[in-house]
Short mmCIF file of C-alpha atoms in Angstrom, two decimals:
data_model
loop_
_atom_site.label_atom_id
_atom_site.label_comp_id
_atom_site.label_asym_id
_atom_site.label_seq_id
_atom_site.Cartn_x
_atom_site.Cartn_y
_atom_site.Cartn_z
CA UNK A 1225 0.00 0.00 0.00
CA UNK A 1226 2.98 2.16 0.71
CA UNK A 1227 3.47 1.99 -2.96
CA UNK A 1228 0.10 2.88 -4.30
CA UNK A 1229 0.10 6.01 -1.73
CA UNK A 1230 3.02 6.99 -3.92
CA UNK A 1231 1.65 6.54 -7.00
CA UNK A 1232 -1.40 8.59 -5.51
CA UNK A 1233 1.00 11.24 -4.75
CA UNK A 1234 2.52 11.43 -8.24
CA UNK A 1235 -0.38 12.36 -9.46
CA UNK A 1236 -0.17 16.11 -10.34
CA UNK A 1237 -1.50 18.35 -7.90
CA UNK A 1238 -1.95 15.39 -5.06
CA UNK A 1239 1.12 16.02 -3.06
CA UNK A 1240 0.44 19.69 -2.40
CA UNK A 1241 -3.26 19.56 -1.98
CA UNK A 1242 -2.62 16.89 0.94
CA UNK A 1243 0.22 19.06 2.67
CA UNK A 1244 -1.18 21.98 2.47
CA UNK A 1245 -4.26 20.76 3.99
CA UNK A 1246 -2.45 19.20 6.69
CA UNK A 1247 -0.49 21.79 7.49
CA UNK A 1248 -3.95 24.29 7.43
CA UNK A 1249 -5.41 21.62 9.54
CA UNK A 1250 -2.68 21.68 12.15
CA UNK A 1251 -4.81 24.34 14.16
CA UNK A 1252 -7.35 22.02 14.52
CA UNK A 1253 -5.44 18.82 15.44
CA UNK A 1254 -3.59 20.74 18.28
CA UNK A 1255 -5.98 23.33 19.64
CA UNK A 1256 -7.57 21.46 22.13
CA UNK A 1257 -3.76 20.75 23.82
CA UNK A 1258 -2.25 24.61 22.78
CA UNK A 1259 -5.54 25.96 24.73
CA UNK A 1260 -4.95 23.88 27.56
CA UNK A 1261 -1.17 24.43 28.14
CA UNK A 1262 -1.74 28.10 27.79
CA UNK A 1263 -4.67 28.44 30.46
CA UNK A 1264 -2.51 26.37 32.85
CA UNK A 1265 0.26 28.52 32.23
CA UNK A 1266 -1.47 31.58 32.76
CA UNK A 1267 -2.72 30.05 36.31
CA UNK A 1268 -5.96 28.76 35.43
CA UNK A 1269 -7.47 25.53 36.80
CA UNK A 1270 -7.97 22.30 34.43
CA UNK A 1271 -11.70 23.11 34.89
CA UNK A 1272 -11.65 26.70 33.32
CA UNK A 1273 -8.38 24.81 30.62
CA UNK A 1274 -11.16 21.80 30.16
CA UNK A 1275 -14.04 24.56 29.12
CA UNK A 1276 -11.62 26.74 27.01
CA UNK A 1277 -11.03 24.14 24.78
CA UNK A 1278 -14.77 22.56 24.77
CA UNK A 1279 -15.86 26.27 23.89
CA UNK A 1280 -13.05 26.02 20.83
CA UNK A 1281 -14.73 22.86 20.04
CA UNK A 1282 -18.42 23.61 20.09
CA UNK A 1283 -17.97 27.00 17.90
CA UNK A 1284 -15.29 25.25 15.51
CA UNK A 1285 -18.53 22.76 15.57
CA UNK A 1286 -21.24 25.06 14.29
CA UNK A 1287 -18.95 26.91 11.87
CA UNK A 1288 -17.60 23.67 9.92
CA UNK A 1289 -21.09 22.77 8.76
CA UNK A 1290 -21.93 26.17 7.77
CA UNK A 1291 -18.53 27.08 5.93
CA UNK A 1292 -18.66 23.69 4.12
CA UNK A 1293 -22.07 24.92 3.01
CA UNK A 1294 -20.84 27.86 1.72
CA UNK A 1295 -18.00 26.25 0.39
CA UNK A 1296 -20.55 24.03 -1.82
CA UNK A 1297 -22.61 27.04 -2.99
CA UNK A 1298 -19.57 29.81 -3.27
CA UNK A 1299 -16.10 27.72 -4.19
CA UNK A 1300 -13.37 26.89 -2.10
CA UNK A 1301 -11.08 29.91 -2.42
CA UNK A 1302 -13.69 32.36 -1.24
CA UNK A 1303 -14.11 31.09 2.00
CA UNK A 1304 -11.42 28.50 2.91
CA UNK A 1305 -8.58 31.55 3.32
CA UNK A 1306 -10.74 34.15 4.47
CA UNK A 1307 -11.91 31.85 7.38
CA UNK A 1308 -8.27 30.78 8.24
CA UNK A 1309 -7.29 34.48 8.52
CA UNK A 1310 -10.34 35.08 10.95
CA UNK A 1311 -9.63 32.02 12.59
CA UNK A 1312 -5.74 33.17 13.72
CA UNK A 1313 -6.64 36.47 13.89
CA UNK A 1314 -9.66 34.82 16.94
CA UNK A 1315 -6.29 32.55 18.35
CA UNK A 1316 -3.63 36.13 18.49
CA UNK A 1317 -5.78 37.89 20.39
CA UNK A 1318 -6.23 35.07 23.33
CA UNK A 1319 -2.34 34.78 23.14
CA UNK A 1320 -1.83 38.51 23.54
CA UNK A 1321 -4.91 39.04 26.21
CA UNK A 1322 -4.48 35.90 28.02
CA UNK A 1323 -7.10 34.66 30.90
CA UNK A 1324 -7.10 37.33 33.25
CA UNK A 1325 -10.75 38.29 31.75
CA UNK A 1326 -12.51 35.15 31.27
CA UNK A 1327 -15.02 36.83 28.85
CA UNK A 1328 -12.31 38.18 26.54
CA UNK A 1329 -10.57 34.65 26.38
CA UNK A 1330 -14.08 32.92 25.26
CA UNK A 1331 -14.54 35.22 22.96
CA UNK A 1332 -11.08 34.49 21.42
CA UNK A 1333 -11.64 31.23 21.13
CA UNK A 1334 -14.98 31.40 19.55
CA UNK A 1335 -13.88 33.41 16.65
CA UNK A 1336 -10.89 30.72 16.41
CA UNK A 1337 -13.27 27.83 16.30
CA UNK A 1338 -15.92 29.02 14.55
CA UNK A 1339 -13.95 30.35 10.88
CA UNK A 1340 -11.36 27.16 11.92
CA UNK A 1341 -11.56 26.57 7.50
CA UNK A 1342 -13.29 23.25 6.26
CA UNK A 1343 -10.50 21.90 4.76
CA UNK A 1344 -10.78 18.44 5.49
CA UNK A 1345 -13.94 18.17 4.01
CA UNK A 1346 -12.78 20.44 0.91
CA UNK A 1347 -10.33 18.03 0.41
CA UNK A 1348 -12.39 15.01 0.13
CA UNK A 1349 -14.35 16.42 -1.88
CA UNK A 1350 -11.35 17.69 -4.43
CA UNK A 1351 -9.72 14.09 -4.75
CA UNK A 1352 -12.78 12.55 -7.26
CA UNK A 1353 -11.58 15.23 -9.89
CA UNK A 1354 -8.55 15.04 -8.96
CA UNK A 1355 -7.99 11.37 -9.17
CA UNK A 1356 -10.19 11.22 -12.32
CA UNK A 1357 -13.13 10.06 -10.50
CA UNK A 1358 -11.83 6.05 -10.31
CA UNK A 1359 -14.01 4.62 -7.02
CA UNK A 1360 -10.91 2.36 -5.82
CA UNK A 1361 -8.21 5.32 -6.12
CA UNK A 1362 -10.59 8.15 -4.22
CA UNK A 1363 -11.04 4.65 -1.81
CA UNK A 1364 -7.74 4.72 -1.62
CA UNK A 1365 -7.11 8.39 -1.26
CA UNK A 1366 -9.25 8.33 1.79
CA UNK A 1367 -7.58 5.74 3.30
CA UNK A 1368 -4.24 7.76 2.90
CA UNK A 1369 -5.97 10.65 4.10
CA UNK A 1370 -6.83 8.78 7.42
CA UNK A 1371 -2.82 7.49 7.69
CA UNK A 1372 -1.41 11.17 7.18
CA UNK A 1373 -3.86 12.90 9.15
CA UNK A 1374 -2.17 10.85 12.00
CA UNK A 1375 1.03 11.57 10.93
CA UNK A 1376 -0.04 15.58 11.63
CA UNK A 1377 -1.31 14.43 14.94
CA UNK A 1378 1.55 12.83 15.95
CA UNK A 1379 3.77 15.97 15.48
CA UNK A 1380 1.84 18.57 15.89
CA UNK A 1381 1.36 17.79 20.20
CA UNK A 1382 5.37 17.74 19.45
CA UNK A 1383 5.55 20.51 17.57
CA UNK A 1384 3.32 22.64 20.54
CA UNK A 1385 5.33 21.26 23.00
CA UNK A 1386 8.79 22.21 20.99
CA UNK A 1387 7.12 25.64 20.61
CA UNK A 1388 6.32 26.10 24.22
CA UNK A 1389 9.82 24.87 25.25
CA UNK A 1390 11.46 27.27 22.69
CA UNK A 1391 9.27 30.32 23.22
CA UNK A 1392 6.21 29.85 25.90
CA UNK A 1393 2.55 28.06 25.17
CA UNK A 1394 1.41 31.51 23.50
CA UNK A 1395 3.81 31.77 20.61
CA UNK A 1396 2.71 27.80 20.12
CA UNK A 1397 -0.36 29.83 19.59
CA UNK A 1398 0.94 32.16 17.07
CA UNK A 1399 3.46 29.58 15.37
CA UNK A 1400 0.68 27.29 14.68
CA UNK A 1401 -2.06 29.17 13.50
CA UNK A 1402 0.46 31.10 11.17
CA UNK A 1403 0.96 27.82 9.84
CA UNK A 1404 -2.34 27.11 9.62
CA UNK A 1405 -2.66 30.43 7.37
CA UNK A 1406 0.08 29.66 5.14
CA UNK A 1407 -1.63 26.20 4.57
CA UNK A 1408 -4.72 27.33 3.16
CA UNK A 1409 -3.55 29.74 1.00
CA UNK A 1410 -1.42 26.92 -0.46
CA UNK A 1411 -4.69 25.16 -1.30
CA UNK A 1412 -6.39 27.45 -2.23
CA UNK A 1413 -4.25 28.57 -4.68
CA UNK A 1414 -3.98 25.04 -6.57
CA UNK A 1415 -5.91 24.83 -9.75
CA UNK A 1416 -7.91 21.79 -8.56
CA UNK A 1417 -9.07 24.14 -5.70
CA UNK A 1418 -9.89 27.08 -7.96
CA UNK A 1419 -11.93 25.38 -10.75
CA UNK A 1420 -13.88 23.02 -8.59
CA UNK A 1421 -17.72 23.11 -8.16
CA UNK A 1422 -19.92 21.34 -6.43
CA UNK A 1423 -22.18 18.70 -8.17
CA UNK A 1424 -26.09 20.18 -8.65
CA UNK A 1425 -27.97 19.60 -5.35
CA UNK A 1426 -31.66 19.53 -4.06
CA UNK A 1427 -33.15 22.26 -2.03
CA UNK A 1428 -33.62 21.00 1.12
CA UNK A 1429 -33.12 23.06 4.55
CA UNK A 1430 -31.30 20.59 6.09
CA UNK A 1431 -28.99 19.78 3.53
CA UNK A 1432 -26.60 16.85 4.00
CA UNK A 1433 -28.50 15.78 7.14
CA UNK A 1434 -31.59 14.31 5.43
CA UNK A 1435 -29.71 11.33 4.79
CA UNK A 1436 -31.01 9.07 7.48
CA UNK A 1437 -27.79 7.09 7.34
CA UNK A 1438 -25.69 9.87 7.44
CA UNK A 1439 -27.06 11.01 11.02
CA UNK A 1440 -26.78 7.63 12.54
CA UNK A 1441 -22.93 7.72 11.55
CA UNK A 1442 -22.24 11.40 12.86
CA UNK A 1443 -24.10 10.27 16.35
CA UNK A 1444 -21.57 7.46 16.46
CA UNK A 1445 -18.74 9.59 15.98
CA UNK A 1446 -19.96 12.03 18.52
CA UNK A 1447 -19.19 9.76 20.94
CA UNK A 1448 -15.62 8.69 19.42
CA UNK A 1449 -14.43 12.83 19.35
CA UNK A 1450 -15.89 12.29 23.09
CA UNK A 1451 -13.21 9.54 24.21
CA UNK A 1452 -10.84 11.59 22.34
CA UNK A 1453 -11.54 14.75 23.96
CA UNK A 1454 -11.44 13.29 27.58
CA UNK A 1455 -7.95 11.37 26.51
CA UNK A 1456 -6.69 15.02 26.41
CA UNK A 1457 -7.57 16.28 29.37
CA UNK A 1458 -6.87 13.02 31.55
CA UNK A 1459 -3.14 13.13 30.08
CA UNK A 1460 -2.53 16.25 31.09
CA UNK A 1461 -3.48 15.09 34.69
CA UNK A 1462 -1.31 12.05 34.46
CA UNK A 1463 1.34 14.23 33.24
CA UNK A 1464 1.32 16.30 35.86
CA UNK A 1465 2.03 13.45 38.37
CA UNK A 1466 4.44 11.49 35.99
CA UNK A 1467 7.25 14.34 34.76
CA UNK A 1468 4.92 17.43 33.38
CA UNK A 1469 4.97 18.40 29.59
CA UNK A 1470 7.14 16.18 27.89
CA UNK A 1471 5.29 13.04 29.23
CA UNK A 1472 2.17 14.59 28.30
CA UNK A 1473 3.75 15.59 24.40
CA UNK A 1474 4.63 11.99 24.39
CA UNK A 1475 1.32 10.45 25.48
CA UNK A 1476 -0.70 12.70 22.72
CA UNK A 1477 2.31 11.87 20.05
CA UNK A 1478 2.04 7.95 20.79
CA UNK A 1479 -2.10 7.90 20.46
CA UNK A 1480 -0.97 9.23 16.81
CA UNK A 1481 1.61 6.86 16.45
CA UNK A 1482 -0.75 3.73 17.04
CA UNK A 1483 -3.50 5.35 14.38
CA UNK A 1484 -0.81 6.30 11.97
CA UNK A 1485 0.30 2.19 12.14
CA UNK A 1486 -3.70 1.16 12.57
CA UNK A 1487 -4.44 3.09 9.50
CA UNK A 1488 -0.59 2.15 6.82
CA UNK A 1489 -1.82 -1.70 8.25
CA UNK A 1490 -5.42 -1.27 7.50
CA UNK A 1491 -4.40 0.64 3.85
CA UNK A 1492 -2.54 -2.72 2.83
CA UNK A 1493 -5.41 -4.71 1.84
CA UNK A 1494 -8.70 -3.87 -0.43
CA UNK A 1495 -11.41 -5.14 1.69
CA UNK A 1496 -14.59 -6.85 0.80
CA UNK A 1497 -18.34 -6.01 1.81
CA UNK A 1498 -20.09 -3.13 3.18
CA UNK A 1499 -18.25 -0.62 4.54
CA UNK A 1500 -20.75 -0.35 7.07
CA UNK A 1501 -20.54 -3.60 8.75
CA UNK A 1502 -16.88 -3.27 8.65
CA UNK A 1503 -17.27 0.02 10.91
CA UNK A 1504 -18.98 -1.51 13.36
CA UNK A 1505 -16.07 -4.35 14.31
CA UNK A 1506 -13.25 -1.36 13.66
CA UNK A 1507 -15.29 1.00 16.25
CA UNK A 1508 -16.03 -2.79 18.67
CA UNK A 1509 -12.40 -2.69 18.72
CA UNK A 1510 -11.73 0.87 19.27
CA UNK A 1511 -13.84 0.65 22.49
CA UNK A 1512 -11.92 -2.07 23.95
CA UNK A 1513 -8.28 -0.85 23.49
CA UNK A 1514 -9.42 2.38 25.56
CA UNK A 1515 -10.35 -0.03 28.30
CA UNK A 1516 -6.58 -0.70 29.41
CA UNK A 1517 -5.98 3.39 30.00
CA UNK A 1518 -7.94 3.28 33.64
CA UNK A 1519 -4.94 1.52 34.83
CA UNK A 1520 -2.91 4.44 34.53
CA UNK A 1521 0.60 2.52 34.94
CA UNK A 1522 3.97 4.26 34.67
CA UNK A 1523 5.10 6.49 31.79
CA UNK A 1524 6.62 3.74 29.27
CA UNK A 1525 3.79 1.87 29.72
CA UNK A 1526 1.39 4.17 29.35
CA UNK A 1527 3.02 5.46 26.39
CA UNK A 1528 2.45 1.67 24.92
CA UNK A 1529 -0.64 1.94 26.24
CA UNK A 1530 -1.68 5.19 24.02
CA UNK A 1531 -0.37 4.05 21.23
CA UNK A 1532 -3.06 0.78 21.59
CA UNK A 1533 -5.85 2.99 21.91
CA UNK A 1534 -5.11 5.11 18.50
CA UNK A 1535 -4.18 1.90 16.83
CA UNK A 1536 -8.20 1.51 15.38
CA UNK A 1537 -8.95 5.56 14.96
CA UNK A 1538 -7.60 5.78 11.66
CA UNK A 1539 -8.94 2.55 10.49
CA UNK A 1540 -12.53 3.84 11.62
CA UNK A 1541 -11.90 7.13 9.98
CA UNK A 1542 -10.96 5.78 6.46
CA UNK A 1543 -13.82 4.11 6.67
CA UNK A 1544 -16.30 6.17 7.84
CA UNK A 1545 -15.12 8.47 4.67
CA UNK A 1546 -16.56 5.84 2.80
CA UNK A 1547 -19.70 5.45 4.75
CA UNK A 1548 -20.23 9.50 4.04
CA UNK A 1549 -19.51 9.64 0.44
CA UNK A 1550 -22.33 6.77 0.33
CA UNK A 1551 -25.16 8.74 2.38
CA UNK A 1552 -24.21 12.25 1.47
CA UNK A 1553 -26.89 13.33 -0.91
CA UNK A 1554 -25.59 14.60 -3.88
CA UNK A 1555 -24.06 18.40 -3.84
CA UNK A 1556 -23.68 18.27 -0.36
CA UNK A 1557 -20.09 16.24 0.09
CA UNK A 1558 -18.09 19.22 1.28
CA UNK A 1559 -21.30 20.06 3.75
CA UNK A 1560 -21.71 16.34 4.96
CA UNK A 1561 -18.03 15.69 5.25
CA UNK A 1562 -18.07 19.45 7.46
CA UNK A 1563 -20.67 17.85 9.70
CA UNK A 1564 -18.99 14.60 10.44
CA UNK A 1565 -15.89 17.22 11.75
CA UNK A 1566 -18.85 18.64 13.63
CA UNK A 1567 -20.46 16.10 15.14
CA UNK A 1568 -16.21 14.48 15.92
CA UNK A 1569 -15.77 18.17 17.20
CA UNK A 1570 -18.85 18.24 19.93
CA UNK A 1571 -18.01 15.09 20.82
CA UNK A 1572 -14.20 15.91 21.71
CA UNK A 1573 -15.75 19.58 23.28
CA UNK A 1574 -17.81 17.14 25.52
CA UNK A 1575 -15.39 14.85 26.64
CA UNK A 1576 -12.64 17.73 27.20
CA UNK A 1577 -15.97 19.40 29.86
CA UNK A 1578 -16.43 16.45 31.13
CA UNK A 1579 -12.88 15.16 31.49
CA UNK A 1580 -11.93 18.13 34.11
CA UNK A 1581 -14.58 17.78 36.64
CA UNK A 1582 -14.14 13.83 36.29
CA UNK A 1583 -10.32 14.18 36.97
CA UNK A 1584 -10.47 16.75 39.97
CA UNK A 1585 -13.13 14.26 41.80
CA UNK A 1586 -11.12 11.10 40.86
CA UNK A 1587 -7.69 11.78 39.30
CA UNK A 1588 -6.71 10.82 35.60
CA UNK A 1589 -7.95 7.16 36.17
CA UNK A 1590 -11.33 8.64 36.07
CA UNK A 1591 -10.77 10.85 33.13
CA UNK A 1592 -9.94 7.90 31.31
CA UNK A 1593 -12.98 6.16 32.21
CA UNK A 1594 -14.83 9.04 30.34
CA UNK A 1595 -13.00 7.63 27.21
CA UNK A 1596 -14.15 4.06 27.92
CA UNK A 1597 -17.98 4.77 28.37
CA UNK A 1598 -17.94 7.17 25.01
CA UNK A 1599 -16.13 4.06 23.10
CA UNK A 1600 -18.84 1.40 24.34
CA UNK A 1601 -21.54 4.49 23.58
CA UNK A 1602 -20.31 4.77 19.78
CA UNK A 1603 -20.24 1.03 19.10
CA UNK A 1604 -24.03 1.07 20.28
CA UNK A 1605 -25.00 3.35 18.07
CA UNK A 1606 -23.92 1.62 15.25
CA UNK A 1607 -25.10 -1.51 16.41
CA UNK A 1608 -28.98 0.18 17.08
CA UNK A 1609 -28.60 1.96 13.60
CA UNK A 1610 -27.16 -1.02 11.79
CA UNK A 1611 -30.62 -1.27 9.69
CA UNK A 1612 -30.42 2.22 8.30
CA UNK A 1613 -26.81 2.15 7.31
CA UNK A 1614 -27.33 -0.95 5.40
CA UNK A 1615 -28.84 1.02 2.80
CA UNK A 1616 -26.84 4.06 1.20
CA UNK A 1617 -29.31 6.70 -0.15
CA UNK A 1618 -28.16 6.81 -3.94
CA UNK A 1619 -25.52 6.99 -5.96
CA UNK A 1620 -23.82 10.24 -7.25
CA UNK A 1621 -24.13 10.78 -11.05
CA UNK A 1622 -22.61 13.78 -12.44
CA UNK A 1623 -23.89 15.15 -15.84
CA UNK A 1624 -20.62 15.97 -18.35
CA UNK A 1625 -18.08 14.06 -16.00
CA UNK A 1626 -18.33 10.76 -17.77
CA UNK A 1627 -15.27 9.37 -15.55
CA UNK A 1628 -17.11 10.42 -11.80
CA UNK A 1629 -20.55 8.97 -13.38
CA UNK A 1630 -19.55 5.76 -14.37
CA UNK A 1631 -17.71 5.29 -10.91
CA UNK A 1632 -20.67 6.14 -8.63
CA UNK A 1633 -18.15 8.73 -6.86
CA UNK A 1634 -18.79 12.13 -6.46
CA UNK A 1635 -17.59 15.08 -4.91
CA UNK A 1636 -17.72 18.04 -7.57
CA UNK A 1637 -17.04 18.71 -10.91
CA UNK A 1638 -14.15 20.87 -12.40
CA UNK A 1639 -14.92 24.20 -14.75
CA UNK A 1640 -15.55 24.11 -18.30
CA UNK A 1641 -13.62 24.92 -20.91
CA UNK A 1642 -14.96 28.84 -20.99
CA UNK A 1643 -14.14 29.24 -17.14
CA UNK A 1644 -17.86 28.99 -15.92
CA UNK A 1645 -18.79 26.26 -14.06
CA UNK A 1646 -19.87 23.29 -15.60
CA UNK A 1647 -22.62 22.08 -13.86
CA UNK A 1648 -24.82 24.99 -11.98
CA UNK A 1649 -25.63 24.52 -8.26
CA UNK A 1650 -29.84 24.25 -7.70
CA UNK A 1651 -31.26 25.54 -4.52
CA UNK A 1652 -29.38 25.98 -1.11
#
């Protein structure tokens, strides 16, 4: 699989389109820990830390959906850069006002979440043109997707904590999001970027979330960015009684590590029969590798212990991109892939809430436990909604894109020759 990735990447345009999402996306993947090492820097208490970054999660949330919804109707460009500006602009002014007023500081972090630019989901919904539309190379584009987005979030807790150790926790702040900046106006730049269009879409007020299927995978994932968000929070607690930052940077790095080998092992095989039913034993296993965390051994073996619980998240990731490209009705795949960052996003923003008070009553053992009670939640909800999910809601057809029609994949169509779009967006 190593070698198909690269062929992936040779393609033109593929290599930069997945870096410089990455890097824009490196706000997102290391927020949550950024906002936490800064608030306990400036003196504030894992609870007020813990609601900082469940704020950051809940507006990035609410804006996702909406900016991948005006990325559908509007283009890429015109949103994705403006947003990422906004977004560090929201980030610079908590570094620079810092948590003395607690009003001021949620306010920064609102405008950071909210216009965080929906990047991941523009990307997804760039590779079918890109690729040329083939089903088992944008399958396989996902699945790459998954295995580099854990390569990101196994450096960037480094890269924060390098920051911090070089500087303090708010020029990790400012380093990152100027990153994040730089990243989006290297996509946005790209030709794929600039000529794509969404496919023609119904009028519906709810958009991507009529799909019935769709909304019984985001409620599943809820509960996985849950056990994600409380892993953050409890690790900073066990950090703090095993050796401070570094153990923490280490902890955060090896959950990474174990998704980025999870997701190159799962990548090495094509696998056969719905991708549904195949979600439900990668998310079964998922919930039991958190279980061993509530023993909260010593450092080496907790680091071991980290990496098992990351080693199914990519897995579950490449293949719920599959799951959404089935049940995201047509013209809304930068919208529906926007939500399932949403619905990952409140989940996390819960779990990082609940995480604090759950550690201050019982230590890290108990935020842990958080994690194992949103893993065994997730895998219910896909076993309740297993009925639903069994039946995608169409396939995609594109009119004038021959290659994406006759592949069932969709995602948007490029410009026509005379620089208008070629397919015009209907309703919303």
């Amino acid at each position: 699989m190593a070698a198909g990735y690269a062929e992936l990447l040779r393609t033109r345009h593929a290599a930069r389109l997945l870096a410089g999402t990455l890097v824009g996306r490196l706000p997102n993947a290391t927020a949550a820990i950024a906002i936490v090492l800064f608030t306990r820097a400036e003196g504030g208490s894992y609870s007020l830390a813990g609601a900082l970054a469940a704020v950051y999660g809940v507006a990035n949330a609410v804006g996702q959906p909406l900016l991948g919804r005006a990325v559908d109707l509007f283009g890429q460009p015109r949103v994705q850069l403006p947003a990422a500006v906004l977004s560090a602009l929201g980030m610079a002014w908590l570094a620079f006002a810092g948590t003395v007023s607690a009003a001021v500081a949620y306010g920064a972090v609102v405008v950071g979440g909210f216009f965080a630019p929906p990047l991941e989901g523009g990307l997804r919904a760039l590779w079918p043109s890109v690729l040329g539309g083939k089903q088992e190379r944008v399958h396989a584009a996902y699945a790459m997707d998954a295995v580099a987005q854990e390569i990101m979030y196994t450096v960037g807790p480094l890269l924060v904590t390098v920051c911090v150790s070089l500087w303090d926790p708010a020029g990790a702040l400012l380093v990152i999001h100027a990153l994040g900046v730089v990243g989006a106006l290297s996509v946005v730049l790209s030709e794929p970027s600039r000529k794509w269009r969404s496919e023609p879409r119904e009028a519906h007020w709810l958009g991507a979330l009529r799909s019935t299927g769709l909304r019984a995978l985001l409620g599943a994932f809820f509960f996985v960015g849950m056990a994600l968000g409380s892993i953050t929070v409890a690790g900073v607690a066990y950090a703090d009684d095993h050796g401070g930052q570094s153990v923490y940077g280490w902890l955060m790095a090896a959950l990474g590590l174990g998704a980025l080998a999870g997701g190159v092992l799962y990548g090495a095989r094509q696998w056969a029969g719905a991708p549904e039913r195949r979600l439900r034993v990668i998310v079964a296993l998922l919930a039991v590798c958190y279980l061993p965390l509530v023993l909260v051994p010593g450092p080496v073996a907790m680091t071991a212990l980290a990496a098992l619980a990351g080693v199914f998240l990519a897995p579950a990731l490449a293949c719920a991109f599959i799951v959404v490209d089935r049940h995201a009705p047509a013209g809304t795949v930068t919208e529906a892939f926007s939500w399932l960052v949403t619905f990952f996003g409140v989940g996390a923003a819960i779990g990082t809430a609940a995480a604090g008070p759950a550690v201050e009553l019982g230590g890290s053992a108990s935020g842990f436990a958080v994690a194992c009670v949103a893993g065994a939640s997730a895998l219910l909800v896909l076993t309740l909604t297993q009925r639903v999910m069994a039946a995608p809601g169409r396939t995609r057809t594109v009119t004038g894109s021959p290659a994406v029609a006759a592949e069932g994949v969709g995602g948007g169509v490029p410009e026509g020759p005379s620089g208008g779009p070629a397919e015009r967006l209907v309703g919303n």
